[in-house]
């Protein structure tokens, strides 16, 4: 509309000026007053109005941008203009919006299940799809979303999830689960309210205060000490039980030697295998604990290879003149190699 009015004003002004100047008559000496001839130079000025109209019928949209169309009569249209020079009506005004990924770093406070007001450092990456650019512009009222608008949505999504977890869960092994749920919630809210596509979300840090972080550190150290103590106790138990078997095993070895070295070796191996299995199985109170350790390596128990090394060290050291055999395991059982 502005371009149309400007072109009309220029056209009318040029015609009025041209009419007035052409009507200046020659003086009695047939000499021009000067202004009559100059009036003819105003002829191109009338053409300028048409050039203004032509210029207003085109618009340029840069790379990685999309053009939002505002019509003087119909307002913001759902139709958009894509990259390059685009033809448009003189009643249309083009506002370009970037379609590239944008990244924002925000600090948001949210309350946890155990009433801790924690600070979350969050980084999000988002973008405006070309097909949603018009709806985005209508919802936001600007070419880009403000930090306040983003902060409000992130806080809503984070608060709806964080209240289901205590601070020790969030700062422990369930942080990624919290991040995933917050991202799912924010993705829906961004799309519904502002027609924005969420690309990624990360929780970079959680600050719950010095006291909470100290408790978490102390808890981790206590768990580590308990695991070490349990492991040492299990090792000591196995060594004590092995000592009790050593005397019996030596007697059996003496008998075996009397019957022949080959038979003695076979008997000794059988006794060792039996002792290893017995010591290994004695660590577990239930078969479920044993299965969980063998499948997931949980519980801090000694592996059968480690038990075998302890048993072999105590049972065979004297018999093999200080050179211990090798204990190997395969799918069929335990093999002791001299």
PDB file of N, CA and C in Angstrom, residues 177-226:
ATOM      1  N   UNK A 177      16.792 -40.305  32.034  1.00  0.00           N
ATOM      2  CA  UNK A 177      15.349 -40.578  31.955  1.00  0.00           C
ATOM      3  C   UNK A 177      14.551 -39.290  32.127  1.00  0.00           C
ATOM      4  N   UNK A 178      14.973 -38.457  33.072  1.00  0.00           N
ATOM      5  CA  UNK A 178      14.327 -37.158  33.283  1.00  0.00           C
ATOM      6  C   UNK A 178      14.475 -36.292  32.035  1.00  0.00           C
ATOM      7  N   UNK A 179      15.679 -36.244  31.464  1.00  0.00           N
ATOM      8  CA  UNK A 179      15.923 -35.439  30.260  1.00  0.00           C
ATOM      9  C   UNK A 179      15.014 -35.867  29.112  1.00  0.00           C
ATOM     10  N   UNK A 180      14.877 -37.178  28.922  1.00  0.00           N
ATOM     11  CA  UNK A 180      14.052 -37.692  27.829  1.00  0.00           C
ATOM     12  C   UNK A 180      12.589 -37.297  27.999  1.00  0.00           C
ATOM     13  N   UNK A 181      12.080 -37.388  29.218  1.00  0.00           N
ATOM     14  CA  UNK A 181      10.677 -37.029  29.467  1.00  0.00           C
ATOM     15  C   UNK A 181      10.448 -35.527  29.314  1.00  0.00           C
ATOM     16  N   UNK A 182      11.400 -34.720  29.766  1.00  0.00           N
ATOM     17  CA  UNK A 182      11.286 -33.267  29.604  1.00  0.00           C
ATOM     18  C   UNK A 182      11.291 -32.904  28.119  1.00  0.00           C
ATOM     19  N   UNK A 183      12.153 -33.555  27.345  1.00  0.00           N
ATOM     20  CA  UNK A 183      12.227 -33.289  25.901  1.00  0.00           C
ATOM     21  C   UNK A 183      10.906 -33.641  25.214  1.00  0.00           C
ATOM     22  N   UNK A 184      10.309 -34.775  25.590  1.00  0.00           N
ATOM     23  CA  UNK A 184       9.024 -35.172  24.994  1.00  0.00           C
ATOM     24  C   UNK A 184       7.933 -34.149  25.309  1.00  0.00           C
ATOM     25  N   UNK A 185       7.899 -33.697  26.558  1.00  0.00           N
ATOM     26  CA  UNK A 185       6.886 -32.712  26.958  1.00  0.00           C
ATOM     27  C   UNK A 185       7.099 -31.375  26.252  1.00  0.00           C
ATOM     28  N   UNK A 186       8.355 -30.924  26.189  1.00  0.00           N
ATOM     29  CA  UNK A 186       8.654 -29.633  25.560  1.00  0.00           C
ATOM     30  C   UNK A 186       8.380 -29.668  24.061  1.00  0.00           C
ATOM     31  N   UNK A 187       8.650 -30.794  23.431  1.00  0.00           N
ATOM     32  CA  UNK A 187       8.406 -30.924  21.996  1.00  0.00           C
ATOM     33  C   UNK A 187       6.930 -30.679  21.672  1.00  0.00           C
ATOM     34  N   UNK A 188       6.053 -31.240  22.491  1.00  0.00           N
ATOM     35  CA  UNK A 188       4.613 -31.062  22.283  1.00  0.00           C
ATOM     36  C   UNK A 188       4.205 -29.609  22.524  1.00  0.00           C
ATOM     37  N   UNK A 189       4.683 -29.019  23.606  1.00  0.00           N
ATOM     38  CA  UNK A 189       4.303 -27.641  23.949  1.00  0.00           C
ATOM     39  C   UNK A 189       4.807 -26.639  22.909  1.00  0.00           C
ATOM     40  N   UNK A 190       6.042 -26.794  22.442  1.00  0.00           N
ATOM     41  CA  UNK A 190       6.585 -25.881  21.436  1.00  0.00           C
ATOM     42  C   UNK A 190       5.773 -25.931  20.144  1.00  0.00           C
ATOM     43  N   UNK A 191       5.387 -27.132  19.751  1.00  0.00           N
ATOM     44  CA  UNK A 191       4.645 -27.291  18.505  1.00  0.00           C
ATOM     45  C   UNK A 191       3.219 -26.756  18.628  1.00  0.00           C
ATOM     46  N   UNK A 192       2.583 -27.027  19.772  1.00  0.00           N
ATOM     47  CA  UNK A 192       1.194 -26.605  19.939  1.00  0.00           C
ATOM     48  C   UNK A 192       1.064 -25.092  20.086  1.00  0.00           C
ATOM     49  N   UNK A 193       1.957 -24.454  20.824  1.00  0.00           N
ATOM     50  CA  UNK A 193       1.815 -23.024  21.113  1.00  0.00           C
ATOM     51  C   UNK A 193       2.463 -22.122  20.065  1.00  0.00           C
ATOM     52  N   UNK A 194       3.647 -22.517  19.592  1.00  0.00           N
ATOM     53  CA  UNK A 194       4.391 -21.626  18.707  1.00  0.00           C
ATOM     54  C   UNK A 194       4.740 -22.257  17.360  1.00  0.00           C
ATOM     55  N   UNK A 195       4.337 -23.499  17.135  1.00  0.00           N
ATOM     56  CA  UNK A 195       4.607 -24.192  15.864  1.00  0.00           C
ATOM     57  C   UNK A 195       6.115 -24.261  15.582  1.00  0.00           C
ATOM     58  N   UNK A 196       6.859 -24.580  16.642  1.00  0.00           N
ATOM     59  CA  UNK A 196       8.314 -24.730  16.566  1.00  0.00           C
ATOM     60  C   UNK A 196       8.661 -26.206  16.696  1.00  0.00           C
ATOM     61  N   UNK A 197       9.673 -26.647  15.955  1.00  0.00           N
ATOM     62  CA  UNK A 197      10.132 -28.032  16.017  1.00  0.00           C
ATOM     63  C   UNK A 197      11.352 -28.127  16.930  1.00  0.00           C
ATOM     64  N   UNK A 198      11.277 -28.985  17.947  1.00  0.00           N
ATOM     65  CA  UNK A 198      12.417 -29.203  18.849  1.00  0.00           C
ATOM     66  C   UNK A 198      13.378 -30.198  18.213  1.00  0.00           C
ATOM     67  N   UNK A 199      14.648 -29.827  18.110  1.00  0.00           N
ATOM     68  CA  UNK A 199      15.671 -30.704  17.529  1.00  0.00           C
ATOM     69  C   UNK A 199      16.349 -31.538  18.615  1.00  0.00           C
ATOM     70  N   UNK A 200      16.748 -30.905  19.716  1.00  0.00           N
ATOM     71  CA  UNK A 200      17.408 -31.636  20.802  1.00  0.00           C
ATOM     72  C   UNK A 200      17.305 -30.850  22.100  1.00  0.00           C
ATOM     73  N   UNK A 201      17.473 -31.580  23.210  1.00  0.00           N
ATOM     74  CA  UNK A 201      17.498 -30.962  24.542  1.00  0.00           C
ATOM     75  C   UNK A 201      18.501 -31.708  25.400  1.00  0.00           C
ATOM     76  N   UNK A 202      19.324 -30.972  26.123  1.00  0.00           N
ATOM     77  CA  UNK A 202      20.287 -31.591  27.037  1.00  0.00           C
ATOM     78  C   UNK A 202      20.257 -30.869  28.380  1.00  0.00           C
ATOM     79  N   UNK A 203      20.411 -31.652  29.460  1.00  0.00           N
ATOM     80  CA  UNK A 203      20.549 -31.080  30.800  1.00  0.00           C
ATOM     81  C   UNK A 203      22.033 -31.106  31.126  1.00  0.00           C
ATOM     82  N   UNK A 204      22.667 -29.944  31.086  1.00  0.00           N
ATOM     83  CA  UNK A 204      24.117 -29.867  31.224  1.00  0.00           C
ATOM     84  C   UNK A 204      24.579 -29.957  32.674  1.00  0.00           C
ATOM     85  N   UNK A 205      23.763 -29.456  33.596  1.00  0.00           N
ATOM     86  CA  UNK A 205      24.168 -29.478  35.006  1.00  0.00           C
ATOM     87  C   UNK A 205      22.937 -29.291  35.882  1.00  0.00           C
ATOM     88  N   UNK A 206      23.018 -29.844  37.094  1.00  0.00           N
ATOM     89  CA  UNK A 206      21.959 -29.669  38.091  1.00  0.00           C
ATOM     90  C   UNK A 206      22.623 -29.205  39.381  1.00  0.00           C
ATOM     91  N   UNK A 207      22.214 -28.045  39.871  1.00  0.00           N
ATOM     92  CA  UNK A 207      22.782 -27.477  41.097  1.00  0.00           C
ATOM     93  C   UNK A 207      21.707 -27.475  42.176  1.00  0.00           C
ATOM     94  N   UNK A 208      21.908 -28.318  43.194  1.00  0.00           N
ATOM     95  CA  UNK A 208      20.936 -28.419  44.284  1.00  0.00           C
ATOM     96  C   UNK A 208      21.475 -27.822  45.578  1.00  0.00           C
ATOM     97  N   UNK A 209      22.609 -27.156  45.519  1.00  0.00           N
ATOM     98  CA  UNK A 209      23.195 -26.576  46.722  1.00  0.00           C
ATOM     99  C   UNK A 209      24.319 -27.427  47.271  1.00  0.00           C
ATOM    100  N   UNK A 210      25.198 -26.794  48.026  1.00  0.00           N
ATOM    101  CA  UNK A 210      26.396 -27.471  48.540  1.00  0.00           C
ATOM    102  C   UNK A 210      26.046 -28.619  49.481  1.00  0.00           C
ATOM    103  N   UNK A 211      25.019 -28.445  50.305  1.00  0.00           N
ATOM    104  CA  UNK A 211      24.671 -29.478  51.291  1.00  0.00           C
ATOM    105  C   UNK A 211      24.207 -30.758  50.614  1.00  0.00           C
ATOM    106  N   UNK A 212      23.346 -30.644  49.626  1.00  0.00           N
ATOM    107  CA  UNK A 212      22.846 -31.827  48.921  1.00  0.00           C
ATOM    108  C   UNK A 212      23.972 -32.527  48.176  1.00  0.00           C
ATOM    109  N   UNK A 213      24.821 -31.765  47.521  1.00  0.00           N
ATOM    110  CA  UNK A 213      25.930 -32.370  46.790  1.00  0.00           C
ATOM    111  C   UNK A 213      26.896 -33.064  47.743  1.00  0.00           C
ATOM    112  N   UNK A 214      27.086 -32.519  48.947  1.00  0.00           N
ATOM    113  CA  UNK A 214      27.937 -33.163  49.948  1.00  0.00           C
ATOM    114  C   UNK A 214      27.339 -34.497  50.392  1.00  0.00           C
ATOM    115  N   UNK A 215      26.014 -34.526  50.577  1.00  0.00           N
ATOM    116  CA  UNK A 215      25.342 -35.772  50.973  1.00  0.00           C
ATOM    117  C   UNK A 215      25.488 -36.828  49.888  1.00  0.00           C
ATOM    118  N   UNK A 216      25.338 -36.415  48.641  1.00  0.00           N
ATOM    119  CA  UNK A 216      25.470 -37.356  47.527  1.00  0.00           C
ATOM    120  C   UNK A 216      26.880 -37.928  47.475  1.00  0.00           C
ATOM    121  N   UNK A 217      27.883 -37.074  47.693  1.00  0.00           N
ATOM    122  CA  UNK A 217      29.268 -37.537  47.687  1.00  0.00           C
ATOM    123  C   UNK A 217      29.529 -38.513  48.824  1.00  0.00           C
ATOM    124  N   UNK A 218      29.018 -38.186  50.011  1.00  0.00           N
ATOM    125  CA  UNK A 218      29.198 -39.074  51.160  1.00  0.00           C
ATOM    126  C   UNK A 218      28.499 -40.414  50.935  1.00  0.00           C
ATOM    127  N   UNK A 219      27.333 -40.370  50.322  1.00  0.00           N
ATOM    128  CA  UNK A 219      26.592 -41.596  50.045  1.00  0.00           C
ATOM    129  C   UNK A 219      27.358 -42.485  49.068  1.00  0.00           C
ATOM    130  N   UNK A 220      27.933 -41.880  48.051  1.00  0.00           N
ATOM    131  CA  UNK A 220      28.701 -42.646  47.066  1.00  0.00           C
ATOM    132  C   UNK A 220      29.933 -43.279  47.701  1.00  0.00           C
ATOM    133  N   UNK A 221      30.609 -42.531  48.570  1.00  0.00           N
ATOM    134  CA  UNK A 221      31.792 -43.068  49.247  1.00  0.00           C
ATOM    135  C   UNK A 221      31.417 -44.204  50.191  1.00  0.00           C
ATOM    136  N   UNK A 222      30.269 -44.078  50.880  1.00  0.00           N
ATOM    137  CA  UNK A 222      29.829 -45.130  51.797  1.00  0.00           C
ATOM    138  C   UNK A 222      29.509 -46.412  51.041  1.00  0.00           C
ATOM    139  N   UNK A 223      28.841 -46.284  49.913  1.00  0.00           N
ATOM    140  CA  UNK A 223      28.513 -47.464  49.102  1.00  0.00           C
ATOM    141  C   UNK A 223      29.784 -48.147  48.624  1.00  0.00           C
ATOM    142  N   UNK A 224      30.762 -47.356  48.229  1.00  0.00           N
ATOM    143  CA  UNK A 224      32.026 -47.923  47.759  1.00  0.00           C
ATOM    144  C   UNK A 224      32.746 -48.672  48.875  1.00  0.00           C
ATOM    145  N   UNK A 225      32.738 -48.101  50.085  1.00  0.00           N
ATOM    146  CA  UNK A 225      33.386 -48.764  51.217  1.00  0.00           C
ATOM    147  C   UNK A 225      32.691 -50.077  51.563  1.00  0.00           C
ATOM    148  N   UNK A 226      31.369 -50.086  51.503  1.00  0.00           N
ATOM    149  CA  UNK A 226      30.620 -51.316  51.790  1.00  0.00           C
ATOM    150  C   UNK A 226      30.955 -52.403  50.779  1.00  0.00           C
TER     151      UNK A 226
END
